[in-house]
mmCIF file of N, CA and C in Angstrom:
data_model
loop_
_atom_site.group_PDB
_atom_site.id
_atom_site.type_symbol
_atom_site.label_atom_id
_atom_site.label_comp_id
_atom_site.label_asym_id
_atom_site.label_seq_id
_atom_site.Cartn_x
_atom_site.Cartn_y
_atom_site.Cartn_z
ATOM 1 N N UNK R 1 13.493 10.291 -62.728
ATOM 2 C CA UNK R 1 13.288 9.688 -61.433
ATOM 3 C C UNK R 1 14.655 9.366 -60.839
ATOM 4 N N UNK R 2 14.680 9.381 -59.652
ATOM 5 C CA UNK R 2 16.079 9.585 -58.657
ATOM 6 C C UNK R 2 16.459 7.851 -58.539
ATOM 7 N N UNK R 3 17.718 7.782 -58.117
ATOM 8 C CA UNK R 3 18.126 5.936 -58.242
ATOM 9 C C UNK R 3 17.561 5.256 -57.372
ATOM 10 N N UNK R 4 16.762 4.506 -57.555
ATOM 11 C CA UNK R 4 16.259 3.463 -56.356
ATOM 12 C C UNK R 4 14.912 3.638 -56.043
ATOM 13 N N UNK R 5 14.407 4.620 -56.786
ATOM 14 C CA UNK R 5 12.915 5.033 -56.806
ATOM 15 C C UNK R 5 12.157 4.919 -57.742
ATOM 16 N N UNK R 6 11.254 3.589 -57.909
ATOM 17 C CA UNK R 6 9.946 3.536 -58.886
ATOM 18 C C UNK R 6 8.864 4.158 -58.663
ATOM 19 N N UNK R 7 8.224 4.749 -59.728
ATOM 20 C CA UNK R 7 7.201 4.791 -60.068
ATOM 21 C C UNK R 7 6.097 4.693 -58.798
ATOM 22 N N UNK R 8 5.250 5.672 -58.089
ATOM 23 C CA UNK R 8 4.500 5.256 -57.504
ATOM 24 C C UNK R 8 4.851 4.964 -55.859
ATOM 25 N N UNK R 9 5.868 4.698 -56.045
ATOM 26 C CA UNK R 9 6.259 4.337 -54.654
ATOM 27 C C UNK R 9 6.744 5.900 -53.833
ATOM 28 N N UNK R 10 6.338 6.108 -52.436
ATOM 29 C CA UNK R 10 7.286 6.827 -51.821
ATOM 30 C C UNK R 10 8.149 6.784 -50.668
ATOM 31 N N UNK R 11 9.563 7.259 -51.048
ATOM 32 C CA UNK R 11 10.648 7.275 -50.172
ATOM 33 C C UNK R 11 10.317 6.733 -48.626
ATOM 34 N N UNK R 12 10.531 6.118 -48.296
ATOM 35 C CA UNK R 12 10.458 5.667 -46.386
ATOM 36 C C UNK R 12 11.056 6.657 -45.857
ATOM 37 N N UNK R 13 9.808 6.663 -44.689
ATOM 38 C CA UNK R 13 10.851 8.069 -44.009
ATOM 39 C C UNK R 13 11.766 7.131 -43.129
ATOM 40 N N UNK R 14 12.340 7.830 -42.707
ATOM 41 C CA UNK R 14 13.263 7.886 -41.464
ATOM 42 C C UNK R 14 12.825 6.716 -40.272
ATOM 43 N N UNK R 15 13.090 5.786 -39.759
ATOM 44 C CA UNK R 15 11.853 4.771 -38.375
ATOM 45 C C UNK R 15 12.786 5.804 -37.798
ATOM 46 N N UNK R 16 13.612 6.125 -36.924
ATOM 47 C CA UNK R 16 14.030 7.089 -35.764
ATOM 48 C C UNK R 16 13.125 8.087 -35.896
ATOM 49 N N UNK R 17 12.481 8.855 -36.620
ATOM 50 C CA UNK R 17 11.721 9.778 -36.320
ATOM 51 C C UNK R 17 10.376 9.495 -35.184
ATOM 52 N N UNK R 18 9.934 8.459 -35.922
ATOM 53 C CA UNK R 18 8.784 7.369 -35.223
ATOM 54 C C UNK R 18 9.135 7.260 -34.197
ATOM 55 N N UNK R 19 10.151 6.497 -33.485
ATOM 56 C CA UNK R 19 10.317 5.880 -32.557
ATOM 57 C C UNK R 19 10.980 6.437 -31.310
ATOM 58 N N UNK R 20 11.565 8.123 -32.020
ATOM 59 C CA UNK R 20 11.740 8.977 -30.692
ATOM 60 C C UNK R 20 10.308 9.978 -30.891
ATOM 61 N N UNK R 21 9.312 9.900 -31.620
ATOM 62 C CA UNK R 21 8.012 10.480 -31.352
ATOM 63 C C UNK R 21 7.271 9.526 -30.063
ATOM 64 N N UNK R 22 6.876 8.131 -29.941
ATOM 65 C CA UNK R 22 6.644 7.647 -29.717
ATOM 66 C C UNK R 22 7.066 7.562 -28.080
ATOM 67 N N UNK R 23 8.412 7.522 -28.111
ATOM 68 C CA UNK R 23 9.601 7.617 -26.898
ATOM 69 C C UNK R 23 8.910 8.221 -26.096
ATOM 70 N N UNK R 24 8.238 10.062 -26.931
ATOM 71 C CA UNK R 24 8.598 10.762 -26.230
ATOM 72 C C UNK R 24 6.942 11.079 -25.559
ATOM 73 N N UNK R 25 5.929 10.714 -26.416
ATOM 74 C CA UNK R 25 4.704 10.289 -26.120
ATOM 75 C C UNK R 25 4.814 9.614 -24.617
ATOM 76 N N UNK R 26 5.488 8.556 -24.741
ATOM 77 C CA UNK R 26 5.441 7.341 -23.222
ATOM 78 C C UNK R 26 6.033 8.451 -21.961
ATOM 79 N N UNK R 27 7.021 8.867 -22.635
ATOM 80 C CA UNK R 27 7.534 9.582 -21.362
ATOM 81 C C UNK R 27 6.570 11.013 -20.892
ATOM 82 N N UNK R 28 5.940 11.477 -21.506
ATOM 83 C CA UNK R 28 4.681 12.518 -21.010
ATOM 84 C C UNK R 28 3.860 11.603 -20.571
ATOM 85 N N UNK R 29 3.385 10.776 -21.481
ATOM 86 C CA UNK R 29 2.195 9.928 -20.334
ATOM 87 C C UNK R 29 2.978 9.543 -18.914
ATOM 88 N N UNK R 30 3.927 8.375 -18.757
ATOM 89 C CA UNK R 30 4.381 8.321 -17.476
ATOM 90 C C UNK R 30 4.748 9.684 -16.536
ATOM 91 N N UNK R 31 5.079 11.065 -17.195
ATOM 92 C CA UNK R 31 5.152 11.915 -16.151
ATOM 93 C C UNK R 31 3.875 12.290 -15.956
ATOM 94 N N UNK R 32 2.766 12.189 -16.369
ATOM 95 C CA UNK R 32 0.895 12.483 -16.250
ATOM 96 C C UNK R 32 1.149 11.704 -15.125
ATOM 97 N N UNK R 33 1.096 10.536 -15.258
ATOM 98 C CA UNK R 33 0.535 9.574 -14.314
ATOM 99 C C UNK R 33 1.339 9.514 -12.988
ATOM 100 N N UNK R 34 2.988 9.936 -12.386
ATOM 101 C CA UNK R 34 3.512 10.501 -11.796
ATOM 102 C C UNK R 34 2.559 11.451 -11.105
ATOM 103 N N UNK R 35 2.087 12.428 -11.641
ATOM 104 C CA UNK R 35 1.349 13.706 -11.184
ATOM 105 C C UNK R 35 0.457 13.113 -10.320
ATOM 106 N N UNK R 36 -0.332 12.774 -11.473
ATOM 107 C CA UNK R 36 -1.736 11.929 -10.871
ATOM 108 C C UNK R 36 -1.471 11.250 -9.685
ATOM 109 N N UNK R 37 -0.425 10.148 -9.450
ATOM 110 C CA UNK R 37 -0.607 9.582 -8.674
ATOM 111 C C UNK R 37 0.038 10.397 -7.368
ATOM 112 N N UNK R 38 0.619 11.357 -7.325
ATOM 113 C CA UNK R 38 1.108 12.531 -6.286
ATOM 114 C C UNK R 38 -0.701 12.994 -5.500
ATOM 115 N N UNK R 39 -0.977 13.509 -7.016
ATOM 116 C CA UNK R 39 -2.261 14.021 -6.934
ATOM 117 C C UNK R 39 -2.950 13.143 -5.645
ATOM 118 N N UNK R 40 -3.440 11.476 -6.344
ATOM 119 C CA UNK R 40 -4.126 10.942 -5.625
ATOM 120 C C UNK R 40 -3.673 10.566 -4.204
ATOM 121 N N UNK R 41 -2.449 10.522 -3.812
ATOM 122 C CA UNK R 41 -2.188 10.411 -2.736
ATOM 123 C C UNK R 41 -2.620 11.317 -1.799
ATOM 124 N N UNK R 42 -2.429 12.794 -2.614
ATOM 125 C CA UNK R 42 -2.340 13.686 -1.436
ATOM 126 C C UNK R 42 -4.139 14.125 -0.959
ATOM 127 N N UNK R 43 -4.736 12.986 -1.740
ATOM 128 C CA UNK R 43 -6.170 13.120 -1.413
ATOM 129 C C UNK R 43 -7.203 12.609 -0.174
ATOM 130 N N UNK R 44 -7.780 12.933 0.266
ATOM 131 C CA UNK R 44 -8.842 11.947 1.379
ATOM 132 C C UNK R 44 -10.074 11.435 0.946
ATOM 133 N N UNK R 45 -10.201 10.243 1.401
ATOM 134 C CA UNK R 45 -11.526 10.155 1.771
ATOM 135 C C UNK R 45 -12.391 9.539 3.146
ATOM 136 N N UNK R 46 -13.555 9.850 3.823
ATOM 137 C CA UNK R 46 -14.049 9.680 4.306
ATOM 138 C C UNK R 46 -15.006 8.419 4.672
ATOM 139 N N UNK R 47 -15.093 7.685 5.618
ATOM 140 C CA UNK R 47 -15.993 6.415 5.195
ATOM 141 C C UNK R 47 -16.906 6.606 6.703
ATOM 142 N N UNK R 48 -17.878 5.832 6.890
ATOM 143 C CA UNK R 48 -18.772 5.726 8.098
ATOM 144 C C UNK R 48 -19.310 4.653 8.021
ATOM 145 N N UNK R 49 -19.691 4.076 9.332
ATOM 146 C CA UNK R 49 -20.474 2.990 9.563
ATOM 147 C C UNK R 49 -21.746 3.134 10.651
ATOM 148 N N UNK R 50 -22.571 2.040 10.447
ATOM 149 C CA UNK R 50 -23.493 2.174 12.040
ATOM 150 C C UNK R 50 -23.957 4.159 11.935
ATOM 151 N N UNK R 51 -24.660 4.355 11.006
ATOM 152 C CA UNK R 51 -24.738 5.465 10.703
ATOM 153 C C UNK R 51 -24.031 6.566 11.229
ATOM 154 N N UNK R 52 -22.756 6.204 11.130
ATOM 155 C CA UNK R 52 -22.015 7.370 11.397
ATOM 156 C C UNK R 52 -21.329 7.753 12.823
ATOM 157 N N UNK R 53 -21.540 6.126 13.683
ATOM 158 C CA UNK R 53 -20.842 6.321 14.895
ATOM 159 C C UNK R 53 -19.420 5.924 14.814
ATOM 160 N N UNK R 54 -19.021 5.392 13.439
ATOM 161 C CA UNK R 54 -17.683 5.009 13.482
ATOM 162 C C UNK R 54 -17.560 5.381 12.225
ATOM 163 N N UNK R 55 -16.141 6.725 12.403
ATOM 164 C CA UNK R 55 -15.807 7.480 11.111
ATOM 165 C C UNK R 55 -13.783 6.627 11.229
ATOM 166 N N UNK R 56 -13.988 7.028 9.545
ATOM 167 C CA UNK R 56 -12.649 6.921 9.385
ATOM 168 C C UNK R 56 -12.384 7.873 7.760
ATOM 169 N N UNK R 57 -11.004 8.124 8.194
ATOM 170 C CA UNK R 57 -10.105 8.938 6.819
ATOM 171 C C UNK R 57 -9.190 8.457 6.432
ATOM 172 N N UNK R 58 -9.237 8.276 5.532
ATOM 173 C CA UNK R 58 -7.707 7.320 4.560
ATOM 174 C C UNK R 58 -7.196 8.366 3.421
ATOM 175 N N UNK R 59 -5.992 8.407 3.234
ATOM 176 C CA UNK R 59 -5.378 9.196 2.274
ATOM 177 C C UNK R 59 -5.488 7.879 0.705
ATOM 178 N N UNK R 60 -4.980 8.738 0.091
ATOM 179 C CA UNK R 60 -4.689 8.001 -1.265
ATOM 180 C C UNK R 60 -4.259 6.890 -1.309
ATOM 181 N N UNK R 61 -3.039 6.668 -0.488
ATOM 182 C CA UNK R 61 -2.520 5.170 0.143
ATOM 183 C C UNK R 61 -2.997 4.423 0.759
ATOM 184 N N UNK R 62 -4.349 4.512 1.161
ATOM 185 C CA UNK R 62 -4.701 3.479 1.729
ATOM 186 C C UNK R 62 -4.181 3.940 3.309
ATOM 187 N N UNK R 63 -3.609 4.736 3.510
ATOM 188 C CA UNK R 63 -3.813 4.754 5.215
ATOM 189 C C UNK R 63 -4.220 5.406 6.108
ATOM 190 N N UNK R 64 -4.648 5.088 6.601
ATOM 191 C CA UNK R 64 -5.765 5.532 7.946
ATOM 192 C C UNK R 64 -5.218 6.492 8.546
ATOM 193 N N UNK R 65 -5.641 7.882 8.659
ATOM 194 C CA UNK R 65 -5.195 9.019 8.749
ATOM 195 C C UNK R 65 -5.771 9.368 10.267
ATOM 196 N N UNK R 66 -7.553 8.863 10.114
ATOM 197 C CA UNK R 66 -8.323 9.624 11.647
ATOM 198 C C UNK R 66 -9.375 8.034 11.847
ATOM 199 N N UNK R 67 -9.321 8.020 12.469
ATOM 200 C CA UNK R 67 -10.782 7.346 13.282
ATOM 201 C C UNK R 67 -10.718 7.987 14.609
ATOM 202 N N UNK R 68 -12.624 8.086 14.615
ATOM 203 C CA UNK R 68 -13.654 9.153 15.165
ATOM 204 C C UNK R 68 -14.546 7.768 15.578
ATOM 205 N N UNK R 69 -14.890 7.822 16.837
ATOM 206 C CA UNK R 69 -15.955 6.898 17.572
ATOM 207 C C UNK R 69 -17.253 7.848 18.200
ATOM 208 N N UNK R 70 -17.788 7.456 18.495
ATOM 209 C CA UNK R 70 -18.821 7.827 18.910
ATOM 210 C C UNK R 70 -18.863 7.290 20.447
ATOM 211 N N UNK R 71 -18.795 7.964 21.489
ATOM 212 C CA UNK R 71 -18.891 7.492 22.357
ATOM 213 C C UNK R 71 -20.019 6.536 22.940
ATOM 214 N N UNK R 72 -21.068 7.030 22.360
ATOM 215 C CA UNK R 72 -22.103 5.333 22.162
ATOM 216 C C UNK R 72 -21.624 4.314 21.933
ATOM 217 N N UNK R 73 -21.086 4.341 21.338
ATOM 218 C CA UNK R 73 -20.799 2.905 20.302
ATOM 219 C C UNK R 73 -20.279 1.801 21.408
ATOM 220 N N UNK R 74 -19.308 2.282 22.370
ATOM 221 C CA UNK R 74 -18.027 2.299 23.130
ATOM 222 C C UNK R 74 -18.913 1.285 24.394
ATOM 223 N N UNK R 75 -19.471 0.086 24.246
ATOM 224 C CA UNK R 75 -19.944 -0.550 25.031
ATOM 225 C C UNK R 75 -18.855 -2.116 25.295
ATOM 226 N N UNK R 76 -18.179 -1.616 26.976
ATOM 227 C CA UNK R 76 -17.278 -3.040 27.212
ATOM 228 C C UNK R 76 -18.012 -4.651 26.853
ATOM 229 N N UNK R 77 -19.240 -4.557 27.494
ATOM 230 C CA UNK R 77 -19.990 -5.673 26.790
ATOM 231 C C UNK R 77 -19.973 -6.065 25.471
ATOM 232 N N UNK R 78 -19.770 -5.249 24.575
ATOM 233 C CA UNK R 78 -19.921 -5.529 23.057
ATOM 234 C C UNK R 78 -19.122 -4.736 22.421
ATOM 235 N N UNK R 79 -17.689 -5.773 22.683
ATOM 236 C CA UNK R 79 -16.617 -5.158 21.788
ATOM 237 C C UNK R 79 -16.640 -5.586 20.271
ATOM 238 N N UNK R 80 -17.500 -6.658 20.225
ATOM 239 C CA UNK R 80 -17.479 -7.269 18.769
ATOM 240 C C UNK R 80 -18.201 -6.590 17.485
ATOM 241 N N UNK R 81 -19.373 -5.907 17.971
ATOM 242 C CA UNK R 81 -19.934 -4.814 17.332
ATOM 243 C C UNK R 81 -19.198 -3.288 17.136
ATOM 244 N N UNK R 82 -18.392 -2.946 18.353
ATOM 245 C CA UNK R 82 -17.459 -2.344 17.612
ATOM 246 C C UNK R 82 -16.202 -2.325 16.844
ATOM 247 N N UNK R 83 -15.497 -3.624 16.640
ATOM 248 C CA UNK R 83 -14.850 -3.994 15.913
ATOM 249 C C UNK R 83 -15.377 -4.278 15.094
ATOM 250 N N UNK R 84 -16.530 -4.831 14.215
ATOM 251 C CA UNK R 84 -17.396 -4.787 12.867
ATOM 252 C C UNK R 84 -17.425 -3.777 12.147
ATOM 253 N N UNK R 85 -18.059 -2.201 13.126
ATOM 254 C CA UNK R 85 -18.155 -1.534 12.687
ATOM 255 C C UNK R 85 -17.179 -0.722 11.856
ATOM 256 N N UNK R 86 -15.855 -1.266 12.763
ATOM 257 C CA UNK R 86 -14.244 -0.130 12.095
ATOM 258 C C UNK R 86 -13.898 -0.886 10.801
ATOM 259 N N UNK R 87 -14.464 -2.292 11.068
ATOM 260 C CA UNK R 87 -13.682 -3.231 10.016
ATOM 261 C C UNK R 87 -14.384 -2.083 8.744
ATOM 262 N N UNK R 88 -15.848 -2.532 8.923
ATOM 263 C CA UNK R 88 -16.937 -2.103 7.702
ATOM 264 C C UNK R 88 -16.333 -0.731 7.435
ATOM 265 N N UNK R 89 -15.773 0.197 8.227
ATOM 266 C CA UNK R 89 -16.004 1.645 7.741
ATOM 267 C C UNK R 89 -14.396 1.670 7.177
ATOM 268 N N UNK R 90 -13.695 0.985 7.885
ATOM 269 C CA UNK R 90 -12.658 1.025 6.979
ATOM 270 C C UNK R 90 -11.996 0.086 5.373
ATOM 271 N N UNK R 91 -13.137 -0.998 5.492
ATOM 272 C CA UNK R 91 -13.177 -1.678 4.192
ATOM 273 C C UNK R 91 -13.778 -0.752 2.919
ATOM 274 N N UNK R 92 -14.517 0.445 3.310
ATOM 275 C CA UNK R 92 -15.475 0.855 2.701
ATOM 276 C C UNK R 92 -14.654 2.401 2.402
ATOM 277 N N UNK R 93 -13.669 2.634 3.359
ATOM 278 C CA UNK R 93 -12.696 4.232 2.810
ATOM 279 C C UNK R 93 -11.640 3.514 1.704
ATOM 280 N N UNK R 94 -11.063 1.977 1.613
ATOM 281 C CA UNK R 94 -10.430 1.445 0.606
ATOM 282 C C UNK R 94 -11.414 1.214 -1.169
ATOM 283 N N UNK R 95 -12.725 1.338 -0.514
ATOM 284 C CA UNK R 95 -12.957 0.996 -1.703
ATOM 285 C C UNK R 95 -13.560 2.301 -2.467
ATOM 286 N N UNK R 96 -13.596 2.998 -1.420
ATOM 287 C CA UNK R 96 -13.588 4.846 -2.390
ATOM 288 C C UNK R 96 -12.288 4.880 -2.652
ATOM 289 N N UNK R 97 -10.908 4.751 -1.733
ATOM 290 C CA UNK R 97 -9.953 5.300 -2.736
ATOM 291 C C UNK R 97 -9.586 4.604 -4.075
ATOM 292 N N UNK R 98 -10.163 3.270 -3.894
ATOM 293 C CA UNK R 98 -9.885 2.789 -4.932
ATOM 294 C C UNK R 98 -11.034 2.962 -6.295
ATOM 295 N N UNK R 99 -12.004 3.315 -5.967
ATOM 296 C CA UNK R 99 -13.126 4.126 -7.394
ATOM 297 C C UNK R 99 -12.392 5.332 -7.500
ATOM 298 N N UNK R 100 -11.899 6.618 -6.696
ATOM 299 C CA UNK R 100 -11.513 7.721 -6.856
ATOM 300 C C UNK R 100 -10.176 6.983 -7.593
ATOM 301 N N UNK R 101 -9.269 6.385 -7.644
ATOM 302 C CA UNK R 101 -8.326 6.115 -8.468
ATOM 303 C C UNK R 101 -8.430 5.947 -9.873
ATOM 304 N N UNK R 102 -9.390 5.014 -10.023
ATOM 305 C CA UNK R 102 -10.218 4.021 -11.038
ATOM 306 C C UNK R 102 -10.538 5.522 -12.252
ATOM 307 N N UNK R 103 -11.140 6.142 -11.412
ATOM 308 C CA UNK R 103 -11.682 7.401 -11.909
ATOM 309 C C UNK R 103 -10.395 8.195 -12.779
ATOM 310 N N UNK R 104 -9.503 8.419 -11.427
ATOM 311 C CA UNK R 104 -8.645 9.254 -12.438
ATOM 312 C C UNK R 104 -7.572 8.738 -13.690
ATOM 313 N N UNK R 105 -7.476 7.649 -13.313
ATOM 314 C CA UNK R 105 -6.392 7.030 -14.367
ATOM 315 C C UNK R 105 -7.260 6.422 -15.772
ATOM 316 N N UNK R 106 -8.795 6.514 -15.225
ATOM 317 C CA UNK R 106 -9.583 6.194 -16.521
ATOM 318 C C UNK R 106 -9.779 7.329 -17.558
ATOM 319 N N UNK R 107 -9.337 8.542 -16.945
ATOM 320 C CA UNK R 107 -9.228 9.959 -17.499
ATOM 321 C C UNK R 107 -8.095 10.053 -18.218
ATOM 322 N N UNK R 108 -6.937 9.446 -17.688
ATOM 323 C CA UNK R 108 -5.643 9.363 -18.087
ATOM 324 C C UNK R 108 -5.287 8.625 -19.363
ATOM 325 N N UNK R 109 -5.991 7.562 -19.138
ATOM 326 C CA UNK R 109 -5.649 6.482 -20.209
ATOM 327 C C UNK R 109 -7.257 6.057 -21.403
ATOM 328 N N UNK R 110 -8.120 7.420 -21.079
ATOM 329 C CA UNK R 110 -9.659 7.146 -22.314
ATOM 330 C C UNK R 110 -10.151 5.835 -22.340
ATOM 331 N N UNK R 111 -9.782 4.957 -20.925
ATOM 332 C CA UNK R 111 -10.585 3.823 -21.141
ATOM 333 C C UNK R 111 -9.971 2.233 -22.102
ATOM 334 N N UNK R 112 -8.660 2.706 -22.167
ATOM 335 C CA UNK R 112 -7.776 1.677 -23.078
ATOM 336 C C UNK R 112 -7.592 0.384 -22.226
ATOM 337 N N UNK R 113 -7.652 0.638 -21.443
ATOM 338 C CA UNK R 113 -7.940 -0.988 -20.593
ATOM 339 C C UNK R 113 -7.007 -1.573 -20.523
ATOM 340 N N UNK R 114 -5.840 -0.617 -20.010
ATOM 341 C CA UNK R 114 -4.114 -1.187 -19.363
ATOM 342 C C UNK R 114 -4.708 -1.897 -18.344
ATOM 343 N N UNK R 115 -3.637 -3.049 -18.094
ATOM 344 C CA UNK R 115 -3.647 -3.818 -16.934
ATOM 345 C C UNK R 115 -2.806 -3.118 -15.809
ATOM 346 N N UNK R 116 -3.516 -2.748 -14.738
ATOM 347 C CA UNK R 116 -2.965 -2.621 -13.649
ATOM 348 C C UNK R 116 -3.232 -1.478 -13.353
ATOM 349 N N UNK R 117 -4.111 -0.933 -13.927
ATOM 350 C CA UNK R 117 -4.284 0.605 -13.793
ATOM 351 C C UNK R 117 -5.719 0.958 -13.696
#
């Protein structure tokens, strides 16, 4: 048996091996999620209100790309109903991009339940 080695026991590897495996693990995941989040930006979604007399499109970021009225809608008497309606249709394109996000980074990360992601 070699000096410094009992019986049973085996040699430690190397921790640098580990810890630039590991390194190099983080740094593919953070360039995934880079992608992804390119990805999700460069995405749309669509929202409607008041069945569809007040449209809106938001990109990945959260910003409002199109709003579409309906010329119905468009009553000087009742501006307050159409300001409801943009609020609602645009509260409602934030909360698809934010499930379509939810979605992809839950793909990314199998459900490990990072904070912030």
């Amino acid at each position: 048996m070699g000096r410094g080695m009992r019986a049973g026991r085996r040699p430690k590897a190397p921790a640098q091996s580990g810890r630039k495996a590991q390194m190099q693990q983080v740094q593919a995941l953070q360039k995934q999620m880079e992608e992804m989040q390119q990805d999700l930006e460069a995405k749309e979604v669509t929202a409607t209100a008041g069945g569809g007399v007040v449209s809106v499109t938001m990109n990945g970021k959260k910003e409002l790309t199109a709003l579409t009225l309906d010329p119905d809608v468009v009553d000087p008497d009742d501006v307050e109903t159409l300001q409801d309606l943009i609020i609602t249709a645009v509260n409602e394109g934030m909360r698809q991009v934010d499930e379509l996000s939810q979605n992809e980074y839950g793909k990314l990360t199998g459900g490990l339940g990072i904070p912030g992601l």
